[in-house]
């Protein structure tokens, strides 16, 4: 089966070279404004909403994420089917995904914001996000310092390359998207029914 | 499918791996539900201005637009890495150039930078239009639990940011890049990472706020 995204690879590469061109930056600005606006209106710029999710008291974060996944998935795979967009799949490396994921979660609980919501929180006037953002820059630097070592060790543990869930289960993508969207929607209905916020 | 795949068959390892992770998460949820003593309740403070379903659907549609018009998924964490590399180039250019991560991902200020900086402005617009501009150094939930020392909050937030950025770089993304953009593309890596975000986050938040 041909990856329909290949059809637009040329276009994709061309636009990547022009990354500093004005239209690209204007688009980035508009999308960033919209994303920040939606994050704040969705309440995820608020420290107590994010911590409330990790304490399993306030399920706003999971509701937003699952809704975005269902809506985004249907649209992106439809566009991809008609060769209008490229997929951007990061490689699966089980070791780094698990260890990095657990560290990320621990840091998330301490900081109370994640990298995107920290920016929205700062805009909202929650100045403590600044300390966290300074930490994010320092942590990124620390990772770069150790990147020679992580590349030789952790990143090789369970390196499977690019794997999509439907390919893994040997199910056609379209069928998987419809089934998965239905399952996630059912989960949202249950969450709405059994959570107070 | 013609994805470049490794010769080792993921068919047997992955379902096991994913089921272990899901099991751990479920166990954590059960422990949390069984745990009775509650020191703080996040629901004592104001919730979101909009329905989470409206905000979530908006973000979903936004991801169609970033894929279509910019050929990029929504993501935030790599901005901080670009910024770290940019600062490194100013302070120690030769050392920065020698680091493997910056060789593989040359720091540049482009789409990602304007995107994240615009999130700040977008957040400000939303807060001001909704009468939610806080102008505070400490969140009331933090003060309720840990008192009003800004130094303590600064230290904990800085340490949290440091660990989080390290984890994001190792895992390959954050709550946006993996949690929304990767999961919606049905990437296995993103589903593993996002389950681990929640396992790590729930465990540490319970220790901090409920213990």
mmCIF file of C-alpha atoms in Angstrom:
data_model
loop_
_atom_site.group_PDB
_atom_site.id
_atom_site.type_symbol
_atom_site.label_atom_id
_atom_site.label_comp_id
_atom_site.label_asym_id
_atom_site.label_seq_id
_atom_site.Cartn_x
_atom_site.Cartn_y
_atom_site.Cartn_z
ATOM 1 C CA UNK A 1 0.000 0.000 0.000
ATOM 2 C CA UNK A 2 1.358 3.374 -0.960
ATOM 3 C CA UNK A 3 1.638 5.999 1.738
ATOM 4 C CA UNK A 4 -0.510 8.817 0.340
ATOM 5 C CA UNK A 5 1.624 11.279 2.288
ATOM 6 C CA UNK A 6 4.478 10.537 -0.121
ATOM 7 C CA UNK A 7 2.520 12.416 -2.731
ATOM 8 C CA UNK A 8 3.097 15.654 -0.889
ATOM 9 C CA UNK A 9 6.642 15.014 0.336
ATOM 10 C CA UNK A 10 8.071 17.342 -2.302
ATOM 11 C CA UNK A 11 5.797 20.119 -1.189
ATOM 12 C CA UNK A 12 6.698 19.396 2.432
ATOM 13 C CA UNK A 13 10.423 19.635 1.790
ATOM 14 C CA UNK A 14 10.018 22.836 -0.121
ATOM 15 C CA UNK A 15 8.105 24.457 2.702
ATOM 16 C CA UNK A 16 10.693 23.269 5.245
ATOM 17 C CA UNK A 17 13.424 25.161 3.393
ATOM 18 C CA UNK A 18 11.380 28.320 3.444
ATOM 19 C CA UNK A 19 10.864 28.021 7.187
ATOM 20 C CA UNK A 20 11.948 31.555 7.875
ATOM 21 C CA UNK A 21 9.823 33.012 5.106
ATOM 22 C CA UNK A 22 7.277 35.568 6.283
ATOM 23 C CA UNK A 23 4.128 33.512 5.446
ATOM 24 C CA UNK A 24 5.406 30.608 7.563
ATOM 25 C CA UNK A 25 6.050 32.878 10.521
ATOM 26 C CA UNK A 26 2.689 34.611 10.142
ATOM 27 C CA UNK A 27 0.979 31.203 10.096
ATOM 28 C CA UNK A 28 2.957 30.142 13.192
ATOM 29 C CA UNK A 29 1.871 33.316 14.966
ATOM 30 C CA UNK A 30 -1.818 32.835 14.140
ATOM 31 C CA UNK A 31 -1.760 29.166 15.195
ATOM 32 C CA UNK A 32 0.112 29.996 18.417
ATOM 33 C CA UNK A 33 -2.409 32.718 19.279
ATOM 34 C CA UNK A 34 -5.295 30.306 18.716
ATOM 35 C CA UNK A 35 -3.623 27.500 20.696
ATOM 36 C CA UNK A 36 -2.843 29.789 23.662
ATOM 37 C CA UNK A 37 -6.393 31.190 23.575
ATOM 38 C CA UNK A 38 -7.927 27.693 23.568
ATOM 39 C CA UNK A 39 -5.605 26.440 26.331
ATOM 40 C CA UNK A 40 -6.514 29.318 28.636
ATOM 41 C CA UNK A 41 -10.257 29.139 27.864
ATOM 42 C CA UNK A 42 -10.064 25.387 28.456
ATOM 43 C CA UNK A 43 -8.723 26.128 31.944
ATOM 44 C CA UNK A 44 -5.412 24.319 31.459
ATOM 45 C CA UNK A 45 -3.367 27.453 32.112
ATOM 46 C CA UNK A 46 -4.522 27.134 35.735
ATOM 47 C CA UNK A 47 -2.200 25.408 38.204
ATOM 48 C CA UNK A 48 -5.081 23.882 40.201
ATOM 49 C CA UNK A 49 -6.759 22.433 37.087
ATOM 50 C CA UNK A 50 -3.518 20.703 35.996
ATOM 51 C CA UNK A 51 -2.630 19.470 39.503
ATOM 52 C CA UNK A 52 -6.311 18.567 40.007
ATOM 53 C CA UNK A 53 -5.993 16.199 37.041
ATOM 54 C CA UNK A 54 -2.928 14.497 38.530
ATOM 55 C CA UNK A 55 -4.794 14.207 41.865
ATOM 56 C CA UNK A 56 -7.715 12.688 39.903
ATOM 57 C CA UNK A 57 -10.110 15.344 41.191
ATOM 58 C CA UNK A 58 -10.579 17.461 38.054
ATOM 59 C CA UNK A 59 -10.699 15.632 34.693
ATOM 60 C CA UNK A 60 -10.592 18.753 32.472
ATOM 61 C CA UNK A 61 -7.138 17.894 31.051
ATOM 62 C CA UNK A 62 -8.084 14.368 29.970
ATOM 63 C CA UNK A 63 -11.399 15.589 28.500
ATOM 64 C CA UNK A 64 -9.607 18.245 26.415
ATOM 65 C CA UNK A 65 -6.898 15.834 25.277
ATOM 66 C CA UNK A 66 -9.276 13.033 24.284
ATOM 67 C CA UNK A 67 -11.600 15.418 22.423
ATOM 68 C CA UNK A 68 -8.637 16.942 20.570
ATOM 69 C CA UNK A 69 -7.359 13.451 19.707
ATOM 70 C CA UNK A 70 -10.744 12.264 18.336
ATOM 71 C CA UNK A 71 -11.358 15.423 16.281
ATOM 72 C CA UNK A 72 -7.731 15.758 15.170
ATOM 73 C CA UNK A 73 -7.376 12.086 14.246
ATOM 74 C CA UNK A 74 -10.455 12.023 12.007
ATOM 75 C CA UNK A 75 -9.404 15.192 10.178
ATOM 76 C CA UNK A 76 -5.697 14.455 9.816
ATOM 77 C CA UNK A 77 -6.219 10.885 8.553
ATOM 78 C CA UNK A 78 -8.908 12.072 6.117
ATOM 79 C CA UNK A 79 -6.552 14.759 4.773
ATOM 80 C CA UNK A 80 -3.737 12.204 4.629
ATOM 81 C CA UNK A 81 -5.924 9.763 2.710
ATOM 82 C CA UNK A 82 -6.431 12.417 0.031
ATOM 83 C CA UNK A 83 -2.680 13.239 0.048
ATOM 84 C CA UNK A 84 -3.169 16.722 1.437
ATOM 85 C CA UNK A 85 -0.867 16.411 4.452
ATOM 86 C CA UNK A 86 2.224 14.488 5.572
ATOM 87 C CA UNK A 87 2.210 12.481 8.772
ATOM 88 C CA UNK A 88 4.962 13.354 11.251
ATOM 89 C CA UNK A 89 5.714 10.143 13.118
ATOM 90 C CA UNK A 90 8.397 10.062 15.797
ATOM 91 C CA UNK A 91 10.211 6.735 16.165
ATOM 92 C CA UNK A 92 9.151 4.333 18.908
ATOM 93 C CA UNK A 93 12.022 3.690 21.322
ATOM 94 C CA UNK A 94 10.473 1.821 24.196
ATOM 95 C CA UNK A 95 13.282 2.551 26.687
ATOM 96 C CA UNK A 96 13.387 6.298 26.119
ATOM 97 C CA UNK A 97 9.597 6.607 25.746
ATOM 98 C CA UNK A 98 9.042 4.950 29.149
ATOM 99 C CA UNK A 99 11.947 6.483 31.109
ATOM 100 C CA UNK A 100 11.505 9.915 29.510
ATOM 101 C CA UNK A 101 7.747 9.715 29.999
ATOM 102 C CA UNK A 102 8.017 8.891 33.709
ATOM 103 C CA UNK A 103 10.564 11.699 34.260
ATOM 104 C CA UNK A 104 8.344 14.101 32.326
ATOM 105 C CA UNK A 105 5.373 13.184 34.527
ATOM 106 C CA UNK A 106 7.363 13.650 37.742
ATOM 107 C CA UNK A 107 8.560 17.067 36.564
ATOM 108 C CA UNK A 108 5.024 17.971 35.491
ATOM 109 C CA UNK A 109 3.716 17.348 39.021
ATOM 110 C CA UNK A 110 6.484 19.500 40.537
ATOM 111 C CA UNK A 111 6.190 22.376 38.090
ATOM 112 C CA UNK A 112 2.404 22.249 37.772
ATOM 113 C CA UNK A 113 2.491 23.274 34.116
ATOM 114 C CA UNK A 114 3.704 21.541 30.962
ATOM 115 C CA UNK A 115 5.778 23.262 28.248
ATOM 116 C CA UNK A 116 2.790 24.580 26.264
ATOM 117 C CA UNK A 117 0.467 25.360 29.168
ATOM 118 C CA UNK A 118 3.314 27.194 30.972
ATOM 119 C CA UNK A 119 3.308 29.713 28.107
ATOM 120 C CA UNK A 120 -0.490 30.094 28.384
ATOM 121 C CA UNK A 121 -0.187 30.416 32.193
ATOM 122 C CA UNK A 122 2.425 33.154 31.810
ATOM 123 C CA UNK A 123 0.078 35.058 29.481
ATOM 124 C CA UNK A 124 -2.691 34.626 32.037
ATOM 125 C CA UNK A 125 -0.557 36.358 34.676
ATOM 126 C CA UNK A 126 0.579 33.283 36.629
ATOM 127 C CA UNK A 127 4.165 34.413 37.018
ATOM 128 C CA UNK A 128 5.389 31.211 38.701
ATOM 129 C CA UNK A 129 5.416 29.705 35.203
ATOM 130 C CA UNK A 130 8.600 31.756 34.609
ATOM 131 C CA UNK A 131 10.588 29.677 37.136
ATOM 132 C CA UNK A 132 9.410 26.519 35.425
ATOM 133 C CA UNK A 133 10.289 27.851 31.978
ATOM 134 C CA UNK A 134 13.810 28.670 33.198
ATOM 135 C CA UNK A 135 13.987 25.071 34.419
ATOM 136 C CA UNK A 136 12.823 23.834 31.002
ATOM 137 C CA UNK A 137 15.684 25.671 29.285
ATOM 138 C CA UNK A 138 18.182 24.322 31.841
ATOM 139 C CA UNK A 139 16.821 20.781 31.509
ATOM 140 C CA UNK A 140 17.002 20.928 27.712
ATOM 141 C CA UNK A 141 20.628 21.995 28.036
ATOM 142 C CA UNK A 142 21.328 19.191 30.504
ATOM 143 C CA UNK A 143 19.870 16.686 28.044
ATOM 144 C CA UNK A 144 22.061 18.066 25.252
ATOM 145 C CA UNK A 145 25.116 17.664 27.500
ATOM 146 C CA UNK A 146 24.227 14.001 28.070
ATOM 147 C CA UNK A 147 22.890 13.338 24.556
ATOM 148 C CA UNK A 148 26.029 11.491 23.439
ATOM 149 C CA UNK A 149 25.504 9.009 26.254
ATOM 150 C CA UNK A 150 21.693 8.642 25.898
ATOM 151 C CA UNK A 151 22.094 8.045 22.173
ATOM 152 C CA UNK A 152 24.520 5.181 22.835
ATOM 153 C CA UNK A 153 22.450 3.625 25.632
ATOM 154 C CA UNK A 154 18.793 4.355 26.454
ATOM 155 C CA UNK A 155 17.770 5.307 22.919
ATOM 156 C CA UNK A 156 18.815 1.875 21.637
ATOM 157 C CA UNK A 157 16.651 -0.037 24.092
ATOM 158 C CA UNK A 158 13.657 -1.339 22.182
ATOM 159 C CA UNK A 159 14.222 0.818 19.103
ATOM 160 C CA UNK A 160 11.395 -0.191 16.752
ATOM 161 C CA UNK A 161 11.401 2.673 14.280
ATOM 162 C CA UNK A 162 8.128 4.286 13.196
ATOM 163 C CA UNK A 163 5.150 2.218 14.340
ATOM 164 C CA UNK A 164 1.463 3.131 14.082
ATOM 165 C CA UNK A 165 -1.151 1.364 16.215
ATOM 166 C CA UNK A 166 -3.173 0.108 13.189
ATOM 167 C CA UNK A 167 -0.019 -1.325 11.553
ATOM 168 C CA UNK A 168 0.863 -3.073 14.789
ATOM 169 C CA UNK A 169 -2.541 -4.739 15.005
ATOM 170 C CA UNK A 170 -2.653 -5.395 11.220
ATOM 171 C CA UNK A 171 -5.916 -3.473 10.856
ATOM 172 C CA UNK A 172 -6.579 -1.099 7.916
ATOM 173 C CA UNK A 173 -6.032 2.502 9.006
ATOM 174 C CA UNK A 174 -9.534 3.704 8.103
ATOM 175 C CA UNK A 175 -11.190 0.918 10.095
ATOM 176 C CA UNK A 176 -8.918 1.560 13.060
ATOM 177 C CA UNK A 177 -9.616 5.316 13.060
ATOM 178 C CA UNK A 178 -13.397 4.786 13.071
ATOM 179 C CA UNK A 179 -13.221 2.100 15.790
ATOM 180 C CA UNK A 180 -10.791 4.025 17.963
ATOM 181 C CA UNK A 181 -12.742 7.287 17.642
ATOM 182 C CA UNK A 182 -15.862 5.419 18.785
ATOM 183 C CA UNK A 183 -14.031 3.867 21.763
ATOM 184 C CA UNK A 184 -12.518 7.198 22.865
ATOM 185 C CA UNK A 185 -15.914 8.918 22.530
ATOM 186 C CA UNK A 186 -17.456 6.202 24.729
ATOM 187 C CA UNK A 187 -14.680 6.856 27.279
ATOM 188 C CA UNK A 188 -15.530 10.581 27.193
ATOM 189 C CA UNK A 189 -19.218 9.814 27.797
ATOM 190 C CA UNK A 190 -18.240 7.682 30.822
ATOM 191 C CA UNK A 191 -15.941 10.432 32.135
ATOM 192 C CA UNK A 192 -18.707 13.009 31.793
ATOM 193 C CA UNK A 193 -21.115 10.696 33.585
ATOM 194 C CA UNK A 194 -18.843 9.758 36.511
ATOM 195 C CA UNK A 195 -16.712 12.851 37.188
ATOM 196 C CA UNK A 196 -17.820 16.061 38.872
ATOM 197 C CA UNK A 197 -15.518 18.273 36.815
ATOM 198 C CA UNK B 1 2.561 -0.430 4.974
ATOM 199 C CA UNK B 2 5.899 0.912 3.877
ATOM 200 C CA UNK B 3 7.056 2.496 7.104
ATOM 201 C CA UNK B 4 10.752 1.817 7.651
ATOM 202 C CA UNK B 5 10.485 -0.911 10.264
ATOM 203 C CA UNK B 6 13.118 -2.761 12.191
ATOM 204 C CA UNK B 7 13.724 -6.412 11.500
ATOM 205 C CA UNK B 8 12.798 -7.373 15.086
ATOM 206 C CA UNK B 9 9.096 -8.124 15.174
ATOM 207 C CA UNK B 10 7.277 -5.763 17.540
ATOM 208 C CA UNK B 11 4.199 -7.981 17.363
ATOM 209 C CA UNK B 12 4.777 -9.821 20.622
ATOM 210 C CA UNK B 13 6.710 -7.345 22.750
ATOM 211 C CA UNK B 14 4.457 -4.329 22.293
ATOM 212 C CA UNK B 15 1.055 -5.630 23.409
ATOM 213 C CA UNK B 16 2.799 -6.929 26.548
ATOM 214 C CA UNK B 17 4.549 -3.618 27.132
ATOM 215 C CA UNK B 18 1.375 -1.580 26.591
ATOM 216 C CA UNK B 19 -0.706 -3.857 28.801
ATOM 217 C CA UNK B 20 1.842 -3.641 31.651
ATOM 218 C CA UNK B 21 1.822 0.138 31.430
ATOM 219 C CA UNK B 22 -1.979 0.324 31.294
ATOM 220 C CA UNK B 23 -2.114 -2.080 34.246
ATOM 221 C CA UNK B 24 0.199 0.130 36.312
ATOM 222 C CA UNK B 25 -1.919 3.164 35.493
ATOM 223 C CA UNK B 26 -5.121 1.309 36.446
ATOM 224 C CA UNK B 27 -3.560 0.150 39.713
ATOM 225 C CA UNK B 28 -2.516 3.704 40.522
ATOM 226 C CA UNK B 29 -6.076 4.914 39.808
ATOM 227 C CA UNK B 30 -7.539 2.277 42.124
ATOM 228 C CA UNK B 31 -5.063 3.137 44.912
ATOM 229 C CA UNK B 32 -5.898 6.815 44.492
ATOM 230 C CA UNK B 33 -9.644 6.144 44.619
ATOM 231 C CA UNK B 34 -9.236 3.986 47.742
ATOM 232 C CA UNK B 35 -7.134 6.632 49.448
ATOM 233 C CA UNK B 36 -9.475 8.493 51.768
ATOM 234 C CA UNK B 37 -7.684 11.428 53.412
ATOM 235 C CA UNK B 38 -7.819 14.484 51.162
ATOM 236 C CA UNK B 39 -5.664 17.435 52.115
ATOM 237 C CA UNK B 40 -6.621 19.685 49.229
ATOM 238 C CA UNK B 41 -9.411 19.716 46.657
ATOM 239 C CA UNK B 42 -8.598 21.329 43.321
ATOM 240 C CA UNK B 43 -12.334 21.779 42.696
ATOM 241 C CA UNK B 44 -12.481 24.452 45.427
ATOM 242 C CA UNK B 45 -11.062 26.818 42.799
ATOM 243 C CA UNK B 46 -12.577 28.118 39.546
ATOM 244 C CA UNK B 47 -12.766 25.649 36.650
ATOM 245 C CA UNK B 48 -12.372 26.339 32.935
ATOM 246 C CA UNK B 49 -14.174 29.239 31.266
ATOM 247 C CA UNK B 50 -15.284 27.079 28.334
ATOM 248 C CA UNK B 51 -16.482 23.511 28.117
ATOM 249 C CA UNK B 52 -13.430 21.203 27.835
ATOM 250 C CA UNK B 53 -15.112 19.579 24.832
ATOM 251 C CA UNK B 54 -15.277 22.926 23.006
ATOM 252 C CA UNK B 55 -11.647 23.741 23.793
ATOM 253 C CA UNK B 56 -10.570 20.200 22.858
ATOM 254 C CA UNK B 57 -12.471 20.223 19.562
ATOM 255 C CA UNK B 58 -10.915 23.613 18.780
ATOM 256 C CA UNK B 59 -7.431 22.191 19.367
ATOM 257 C CA UNK B 60 -8.302 19.194 17.161
ATOM 258 C CA UNK B 61 -9.363 21.480 14.293
ATOM 259 C CA UNK B 62 -6.262 23.621 14.870
ATOM 260 C CA UNK B 63 -4.112 20.523 14.342
ATOM 261 C CA UNK B 64 -5.716 20.006 10.887
ATOM 262 C CA UNK B 65 -4.711 23.571 10.030
ATOM 263 C CA UNK B 66 -1.092 23.293 11.255
ATOM 264 C CA UNK B 67 -0.667 20.023 9.313
ATOM 265 C CA UNK B 68 -2.219 21.489 6.166
ATOM 266 C CA UNK B 69 -0.806 25.007 6.088
ATOM 267 C CA UNK B 70 2.522 24.638 7.932
ATOM 268 C CA UNK B 71 3.295 20.916 7.433
ATOM 269 C CA UNK B 72 3.932 20.720 11.180
ATOM 270 C CA UNK B 73 2.276 19.106 14.188
ATOM 271 C CA UNK B 74 1.446 21.184 17.274
ATOM 272 C CA UNK B 75 4.326 20.990 19.755
ATOM 273 C CA UNK B 76 5.966 23.130 22.404
ATOM 274 C CA UNK B 77 8.885 21.478 24.195
ATOM 275 C CA UNK B 78 11.472 21.647 21.409
ATOM 276 C CA UNK B 79 11.205 25.462 21.546
ATOM 277 C CA UNK B 80 12.968 25.353 24.924
ATOM 278 C CA UNK B 81 15.704 23.142 23.450
ATOM 279 C CA UNK B 82 16.169 25.570 20.539
ATOM 280 C CA UNK B 83 16.351 28.412 23.037
ATOM 281 C CA UNK B 84 18.902 26.514 25.168
ATOM 282 C CA UNK B 85 20.994 25.902 22.050
ATOM 283 C CA UNK B 86 20.676 29.529 20.992
ATOM 284 C CA UNK B 87 21.870 30.736 24.425
ATOM 285 C CA UNK B 88 24.633 28.101 24.361
ATOM 286 C CA UNK B 89 25.861 29.425 21.017
ATOM 287 C CA UNK B 90 26.180 32.889 22.553
ATOM 288 C CA UNK B 91 28.022 31.712 25.678
ATOM 289 C CA UNK B 92 30.118 28.741 24.519
ATOM 290 C CA UNK B 93 29.800 28.362 20.734
ATOM 291 C CA UNK B 94 32.393 25.608 20.245
ATOM 292 C CA UNK B 95 31.177 23.470 23.127
ATOM 293 C CA UNK B 96 27.553 23.847 21.974
ATOM 294 C CA UNK B 97 28.460 22.797 18.452
ATOM 295 C CA UNK B 98 30.130 19.652 19.836
ATOM 296 C CA UNK B 99 26.988 18.336 21.607
ATOM 297 C CA UNK B 100 25.276 15.431 19.835
ATOM 298 C CA UNK B 101 21.727 16.724 20.378
ATOM 299 C CA UNK B 102 22.498 20.090 18.791
ATOM 300 C CA UNK B 103 24.305 18.366 15.899
ATOM 301 C CA UNK B 104 21.172 16.303 15.226
ATOM 302 C CA UNK B 105 18.802 19.227 15.882
ATOM 303 C CA UNK B 106 20.499 22.507 14.968
ATOM 304 C CA UNK B 107 18.931 25.283 17.067
ATOM 305 C CA UNK B 108 17.060 27.814 14.988
ATOM 306 C CA UNK B 109 14.499 30.466 15.592
ATOM 307 C CA UNK B 110 11.580 29.884 13.240
ATOM 308 C CA UNK B 111 8.012 28.610 13.194
ATOM 309 C CA UNK B 112 8.332 26.827 16.551
ATOM 310 C CA UNK B 113 9.596 29.957 18.328
ATOM 311 C CA UNK B 114 6.885 32.288 17.033
ATOM 312 C CA UNK B 115 4.312 29.566 17.773
ATOM 313 C CA UNK B 116 5.246 29.240 21.465
ATOM 314 C CA UNK B 117 5.727 32.986 22.011
ATOM 315 C CA UNK B 118 2.286 33.537 20.467
ATOM 316 C CA UNK B 119 0.806 31.050 22.963
ATOM 317 C CA UNK B 120 1.742 33.573 25.695
ATOM 318 C CA UNK B 121 -0.125 36.339 23.849
ATOM 319 C CA UNK B 122 -3.093 34.047 23.112
ATOM 320 C CA UNK B 123 -3.291 33.064 26.779
ATOM 321 C CA UNK B 124 -3.220 36.738 27.768
ATOM 322 C CA UNK B 125 -6.006 37.594 25.300
ATOM 323 C CA UNK B 126 -8.183 34.761 26.599
ATOM 324 C CA UNK B 127 -7.580 35.687 30.253
ATOM 325 C CA UNK B 128 -8.269 39.396 29.742
ATOM 326 C CA UNK B 129 -11.433 38.846 27.671
ATOM 327 C CA UNK B 130 -12.715 36.372 30.272
ATOM 328 C CA UNK B 131 -11.825 38.516 33.315
ATOM 329 C CA UNK B 132 -9.410 35.804 34.485
ATOM 330 C CA UNK B 133 -6.111 37.690 34.463
ATOM 331 C CA UNK B 134 -4.532 36.520 37.726
ATOM 332 C CA UNK B 135 -1.373 38.630 38.227
ATOM 333 C CA UNK B 136 -0.050 36.344 40.982
ATOM 334 C CA UNK B 137 3.243 34.657 41.869
ATOM 335 C CA UNK B 138 1.622 31.748 43.692
ATOM 336 C CA UNK B 139 -1.446 29.740 42.821
ATOM 337 C CA UNK B 140 -3.959 29.620 45.721
ATOM 338 C CA UNK B 141 -3.839 25.788 45.701
ATOM 339 C CA UNK B 142 -0.054 25.912 46.161
ATOM 340 C CA UNK B 143 -0.392 28.432 49.018
ATOM 341 C CA UNK B 144 -3.038 26.273 50.723
ATOM 342 C CA UNK B 145 -0.622 23.338 50.787
ATOM 343 C CA UNK B 146 2.859 24.854 51.010
ATOM 344 C CA UNK B 147 2.453 28.399 52.374
ATOM 345 C CA UNK B 148 3.416 31.703 50.794
ATOM 346 C CA UNK B 149 7.175 31.363 50.221
ATOM 347 C CA UNK B 150 7.934 32.382 46.633
ATOM 348 C CA UNK B 151 11.468 30.972 47.027
ATOM 349 C CA UNK B 152 10.117 27.479 47.751
ATOM 350 C CA UNK B 153 7.792 27.658 44.745
ATOM 351 C CA UNK B 154 10.614 28.949 42.525
ATOM 352 C CA UNK B 155 12.926 26.101 43.581
ATOM 353 C CA UNK B 156 10.296 23.391 43.090
ATOM 354 C CA UNK B 157 9.083 24.803 39.757
ATOM 355 C CA UNK B 158 12.648 25.154 38.457
ATOM 356 C CA UNK B 159 13.536 21.593 39.487
ATOM 357 C CA UNK B 160 10.263 20.356 37.946
ATOM 358 C CA UNK B 161 10.964 22.172 34.683
ATOM 359 C CA UNK B 162 14.467 20.745 34.571
ATOM 360 C CA UNK B 163 13.325 17.137 35.050
ATOM 361 C CA UNK B 164 10.382 17.648 32.680
ATOM 362 C CA UNK B 165 12.495 19.027 29.820
ATOM 363 C CA UNK B 166 14.998 16.189 30.226
ATOM 364 C CA UNK B 167 12.133 13.696 30.107
ATOM 365 C CA UNK B 168 10.539 15.408 27.108
ATOM 366 C CA UNK B 169 13.768 15.261 25.107
ATOM 367 C CA UNK B 170 14.338 11.626 26.015
ATOM 368 C CA UNK B 171 10.728 10.617 25.289
ATOM 369 C CA UNK B 172 10.682 12.730 22.109
ATOM 370 C CA UNK B 173 7.957 15.226 22.969
ATOM 371 C CA UNK B 174 5.671 16.795 25.558
ATOM 372 C CA UNK B 175 1.956 16.912 26.364
ATOM 373 C CA UNK B 176 1.448 18.700 23.026
ATOM 374 C CA UNK B 177 3.912 16.915 20.725
ATOM 375 C CA UNK B 178 3.224 13.410 22.052
ATOM 376 C CA UNK B 179 0.043 13.943 24.105
ATOM 377 C CA UNK B 180 -2.010 15.518 21.310
ATOM 378 C CA UNK B 181 -0.177 15.492 17.959
ATOM 379 C CA UNK B 182 1.445 12.066 18.301
ATOM 380 C CA UNK B 183 -1.535 10.291 19.815
ATOM 381 C CA UNK B 184 -3.890 11.668 17.160
ATOM 382 C CA UNK B 185 -1.566 10.211 14.504
ATOM 383 C CA UNK B 186 -1.886 6.885 16.363
ATOM 384 C CA UNK B 187 1.850 6.763 16.995
ATOM 385 C CA UNK B 188 2.751 3.896 19.343
ATOM 386 C CA UNK B 189 5.614 5.950 20.856
ATOM 387 C CA UNK B 190 3.179 8.715 21.825
ATOM 388 C CA UNK B 191 0.672 6.388 23.479
ATOM 389 C CA UNK B 192 3.458 4.769 25.537
ATOM 390 C CA UNK B 193 4.850 8.199 26.450
ATOM 391 C CA UNK B 194 1.496 9.732 27.411
ATOM 392 C CA UNK B 195 0.577 6.794 29.667
ATOM 393 C CA UNK B 196 3.980 7.241 31.368
ATOM 394 C CA UNK B 197 3.397 11.020 31.711
ATOM 395 C CA UNK B 198 0.304 10.227 33.743
ATOM 396 C CA UNK B 199 1.864 7.395 35.788
ATOM 397 C CA UNK B 200 4.817 9.630 36.791
ATOM 398 C CA UNK B 201 2.638 12.706 37.272
ATOM 399 C CA UNK B 202 -0.068 11.032 39.374
ATOM 400 C CA UNK B 203 2.503 9.304 41.607
ATOM 401 C CA UNK B 204 4.467 12.488 42.359
ATOM 402 C CA UNK B 205 1.384 14.729 42.688
ATOM 403 C CA UNK B 206 -0.150 12.289 45.208
ATOM 404 C CA UNK B 207 3.079 12.356 47.242
ATOM 405 C CA UNK B 208 3.188 16.164 47.135
ATOM 406 C CA UNK B 209 -0.431 17.026 47.790
ATOM 407 C CA UNK B 210 -2.025 14.092 49.573
ATOM 408 C CA UNK B 211 0.615 12.548 51.746
#
